[in-house]
Amino acid sequence: MKINPKFFIGLGLLLIVGYFLQDLVLSDSQYIIGVKKKRQEKDDSFRRVSGSPLSQAQRDTFKALPYYEPDRAYRLDAQYQGLTKRDTARMATTGAQPETYLRWGQATFILNKQEYKLTLYRRAFGPDTTLFIPFADRTNGLVTYGGGRYLDAAVPAPDDTEITLDFNHAYNPYCAYNNSFVCPLPPTENRLNVEIPAGEKAFHE
C-alpha cells in the first residue's frame, strides 16, 4: 500500500499545532492557578491580627475577598516611557492631607481597540521597590470600590520600552475595608473611560 507523502505532511502539521495549543492551554492554566494562589494568600493574611486592615469584628465573619475570575486578556503589555524629569505630585487622599509621589513614567496600552494611558508613580520618601498605579475605571461604584483601585508593577530598567500591567492583580486601598485608613485617590490623569472587569471587586461586610 502506497501512502501519499502529503498524509505525513498533514499529520506533522497537526502534531505541531496540537503541541502549541497544549502549551497555550497549560500556560493559561498555570497563570490562573498562580493568580488564585496569590488571592488565597491575601485572604489568609486578612484573617490574621497583625497587618490586616480588618477590625476584629470584621475578621470574625470574614470568608474571602470578592474578585472577578482571572482573565489573561487583562494582562497587558504596555508601551513604557520613563520620565527624564521626575517631578513631585501631591496626590489627594481620603483624609485632609495629600501624599507626595514622584511621577516616574507613563504606560500606553490598547484595550478594546482603544488607546489608554496611565501615569506611573513611586513614593517620594521611603523605600519603594515597585511602581504605584492608582486608577479609576467605569466599574467603580457599581462592581468595584467607588474610590478606585491600585495596581503595582515592576520598575523597568532604564532602557526598557515595555511594561506589563496585570489588572487581574488590581486591588482595593485599605480604606475600602475600614474608614480609619487614609488612602491616595487616583488622579484625574489616571481616570479611564472604560470598564476593566478584572481584579478585586467592592468589599461587602
Short mmCIF file of C-alpha atoms in Angstrom, two decimals:
data_model
loop_
_atom_site.label_atom_id
_atom_site.label_comp_id
_atom_site.label_asym_id
_atom_site.label_seq_id
_atom_site.Cartn_x
_atom_site.Cartn_y
_atom_site.Cartn_z
CA MET A 1 0.00 0.00 0.00
CA LYS A 2 1.46 3.29 -1.05
CA ILE A 3 0.84 6.24 1.28
CA ASN A 4 0.68 9.71 -0.14
CA PRO A 5 3.54 11.86 1.24
CA LYS A 6 1.02 14.66 1.78
CA PHE A 7 -0.52 12.49 4.51
CA PHE A 8 2.68 12.64 6.55
CA ILE A 9 2.99 16.37 5.95
CA GLY A 10 -0.57 16.94 7.15
CA LEU A 11 -0.05 14.68 10.15
CA GLY A 12 3.13 16.56 11.06
CA LEU A 13 1.34 19.89 10.88
CA LEU A 14 -1.46 18.60 13.10
CA LEU A 15 1.06 17.41 15.68
CA ILE A 16 2.83 20.77 15.68
CA VAL A 17 -0.45 22.71 16.03
CA GLY A 18 -1.58 20.33 18.79
CA TYR A 19 1.68 20.84 20.65
CA PHE A 20 1.38 24.62 20.60
CA LEU A 21 -2.31 24.52 21.60
CA GLN A 22 -1.49 22.23 24.51
CA ASP A 23 1.33 24.53 25.56
CA LEU A 24 -1.02 27.52 25.40
CA VAL A 25 -3.73 25.80 27.46
CA LEU A 26 -1.21 24.67 30.08
CA SER A 27 0.29 28.17 30.19
CA ASP A 28 -3.15 29.74 30.75
CA SER A 29 -3.96 27.14 33.39
CA GLN A 30 -0.71 27.79 35.26
CA TYR A 31 -1.31 31.54 35.08
CA ILE A 32 -4.82 31.20 36.55
CA ILE A 33 -3.54 28.90 39.30
CA GLY A 34 -0.89 31.48 40.15
CA VAL A 35 -3.43 34.32 40.36
CA LYS A 36 -5.75 32.29 42.58
CA LYS A 37 -2.87 31.28 44.83
CA LYS A 38 -1.96 34.92 45.47
CA ARG A 39 -5.59 35.69 46.22
CA GLN A 40 -5.74 32.84 48.73
CA GLU A 41 -2.58 34.13 50.39
CA LYS A 42 -4.15 37.59 50.68
CA ASP A 43 -7.33 36.15 52.21
CA ASP A 44 -5.19 34.27 54.74
CA SER A 45 -3.31 37.46 55.64
CA PHE A 46 -6.58 39.34 56.18
CA ARG A 47 -7.62 36.79 58.81
CA ARG A 48 -4.53 37.47 60.90
CA VAL A 49 -4.42 40.08 63.65
CA SER A 50 -1.09 41.54 62.55
CA GLY A 51 -1.17 43.66 59.38
CA SER A 52 -4.80 43.08 58.47
CA PRO A 53 -6.91 46.17 57.65
CA LEU A 54 -9.97 44.41 59.07
CA SER A 55 -11.20 45.03 62.59
CA GLN A 56 -11.65 42.12 64.98
CA ALA A 57 -15.40 42.15 64.32
CA GLN A 58 -14.78 42.01 60.57
CA ARG A 59 -12.27 39.18 60.91
CA ASP A 60 -14.75 37.14 62.92
CA THR A 61 -17.08 36.91 59.90
CA PHE A 62 -14.57 37.24 57.06
CA LYS A 63 -14.51 34.43 54.49
CA ALA A 64 -12.85 35.73 51.33
CA LEU A 65 -12.44 38.87 49.23
CA PRO A 66 -14.59 39.09 46.09
CA TYR A 67 -12.84 39.01 42.71
CA TYR A 68 -13.52 38.81 39.02
CA GLU A 69 -12.49 35.49 37.52
CA PRO A 70 -8.89 35.66 36.26
CA ASP A 71 -8.78 36.64 32.60
CA ARG A 72 -5.46 36.71 30.79
CA ALA A 73 -6.91 39.27 28.35
CA TYR A 74 -6.39 41.85 31.13
CA ARG A 75 -2.70 41.10 31.46
CA LEU A 76 -1.49 43.77 29.08
CA ASP A 77 1.88 44.58 27.57
CA ALA A 78 2.06 48.37 27.52
CA GLN A 79 4.50 50.77 25.93
CA TYR A 80 6.61 52.35 28.62
CA GLN A 81 8.17 55.79 28.60
CA GLY A 82 10.24 56.83 31.59
CA LEU A 83 10.19 60.47 32.56
CA THR A 84 13.54 62.22 32.46
CA LYS A 85 12.25 64.85 34.86
CA ARG A 86 10.57 63.06 37.76
CA ASP A 87 8.70 65.91 39.35
CA THR A 88 6.69 65.51 42.54
CA ALA A 89 2.93 65.10 42.60
CA ARG A 90 0.76 65.98 45.57
CA MET A 91 -1.86 63.24 45.42
CA ALA A 92 -5.21 63.85 47.11
CA THR A 93 -6.27 61.35 49.76
CA THR A 94 -9.40 60.35 51.64
CA GLY A 95 -8.06 62.44 54.53
CA ALA A 96 -7.17 66.09 54.94
CA GLN A 97 -3.53 65.88 53.82
CA PRO A 98 -2.22 64.91 50.36
CA GLU A 99 0.66 62.47 49.89
CA THR A 100 3.79 63.13 47.86
CA TYR A 101 4.82 60.87 44.97
CA LEU A 102 7.23 61.05 42.05
CA ARG A 103 5.89 60.86 38.51
CA TRP A 104 8.08 58.02 37.26
CA GLY A 105 6.79 57.22 33.78
CA GLN A 106 3.83 56.60 31.52
CA ALA A 107 2.28 53.39 30.20
CA THR A 108 0.26 53.32 26.97
CA PHE A 109 -1.88 50.28 26.26
CA ILE A 110 -4.64 49.08 23.94
CA LEU A 111 -7.91 47.75 25.34
CA ASN A 112 -10.99 47.04 23.22
CA LYS A 113 -9.15 48.58 20.26
CA GLN A 114 -8.80 51.90 22.10
CA GLU A 115 -5.62 53.51 23.42
CA TYR A 116 -5.32 54.47 27.08
CA LYS A 117 -2.56 55.98 29.19
CA LEU A 118 -1.66 55.68 32.86
CA THR A 119 0.89 57.67 34.82
CA LEU A 120 3.17 55.52 36.97
CA TYR A 121 4.28 56.77 40.37
CA ARG A 122 6.84 55.99 43.03
CA ARG A 123 6.91 57.12 46.64
CA ALA A 124 8.89 60.31 47.12
CA PHE A 125 10.02 59.31 50.61
CA GLY A 126 10.99 55.94 51.98
CA PRO A 127 11.81 52.64 50.26
CA ASP A 128 9.64 51.56 47.35
CA THR A 129 10.52 48.54 45.22
CA THR A 130 7.58 48.74 42.80
CA LEU A 131 5.70 51.34 40.81
CA PHE A 132 2.38 52.54 42.20
CA ILE A 133 -0.52 52.90 39.75
CA PRO A 134 -3.73 54.29 41.26
CA PHE A 135 -6.52 54.17 38.68
CA ALA A 136 -10.25 54.59 38.28
CA ASP A 137 -12.48 52.99 35.67
CA ARG A 138 -16.15 52.68 34.82
CA THR A 139 -16.74 49.75 37.17
CA ASN A 140 -16.14 51.98 40.22
CA GLY A 141 -19.19 52.42 42.42
CA LEU A 142 -21.01 49.63 40.58
CA VAL A 143 -18.99 46.42 40.91
CA THR A 144 -15.71 47.75 42.28
CA TYR A 145 -14.82 50.17 45.07
CA GLY A 146 -16.07 53.67 44.32
CA GLY A 147 -12.80 55.36 45.21
CA GLY A 148 -10.79 53.49 42.56
CA ARG A 149 -8.23 50.72 42.80
CA TYR A 150 -4.46 50.25 42.78
CA LEU A 151 -2.01 48.30 40.67
CA ASP A 152 1.68 47.58 41.23
CA ALA A 153 4.30 46.93 38.56
CA ALA A 154 7.97 46.12 38.50
CA VAL A 155 10.28 49.11 37.97
CA PRO A 156 11.54 48.89 34.35
CA ALA A 157 15.23 49.07 33.54
CA PRO A 158 16.39 52.46 32.17
CA ASP A 159 16.40 51.19 28.58
CA ASP A 160 13.10 49.23 28.76
CA THR A 161 10.31 50.27 26.39
CA GLU A 162 7.61 47.89 27.64
CA ILE A 163 5.90 47.22 30.94
CA THR A 164 3.33 44.59 31.98
CA LEU A 165 0.08 45.80 33.54
CA ASP A 166 -1.80 42.87 35.04
CA PHE A 167 -5.25 44.10 36.05
CA ASN A 168 -6.07 40.66 37.45
CA HIS A 169 -3.96 41.84 40.40
CA ALA A 170 -5.79 45.18 40.79
CA TYR A 171 -6.57 45.66 44.47
CA ASN A 172 -8.53 47.90 46.80
CA PRO A 173 -6.98 50.52 49.10
CA TYR A 174 -7.25 49.79 52.81
CA CYS A 175 -9.90 52.47 53.23
CA ALA A 176 -12.25 50.25 51.18
CA TYR A 177 -12.37 47.92 54.20
CA ASN A 178 -12.00 50.30 57.10
CA ASN A 179 -12.69 54.05 57.31
CA SER A 180 -9.90 54.54 59.83
CA PHE A 181 -7.33 54.34 57.00
CA VAL A 182 -6.32 57.26 54.78
CA CYS A 183 -5.64 56.35 51.15
CA PRO A 184 -4.47 58.15 47.99
CA LEU A 185 -7.12 58.82 45.36
CA PRO A 186 -6.48 58.20 41.65
CA PRO A 187 -5.51 61.49 39.99
CA THR A 188 -7.51 62.84 37.07
CA GLU A 189 -4.94 61.65 34.54
CA ASN A 190 -5.48 58.05 35.68
CA ARG A 191 -9.26 58.01 35.37
CA LEU A 192 -10.02 55.65 32.49
CA ASN A 193 -13.19 55.94 30.45
CA VAL A 194 -13.52 52.17 30.11
CA GLU A 195 -14.64 49.21 32.19
CA ILE A 196 -11.87 46.97 33.50
CA PRO A 197 -13.68 43.88 34.80
CA ALA A 198 -10.63 42.31 36.38
CA GLY A 199 -9.08 42.10 39.81
CA GLU A 200 -10.72 42.83 43.14
CA LYS A 201 -14.37 43.81 43.47
CA ALA A 202 -16.01 46.00 46.11
CA PHE A 203 -15.81 44.70 49.68
CA HIS A 204 -19.12 44.00 51.40
CA GLU A 205 -19.26 43.05 55.03
#
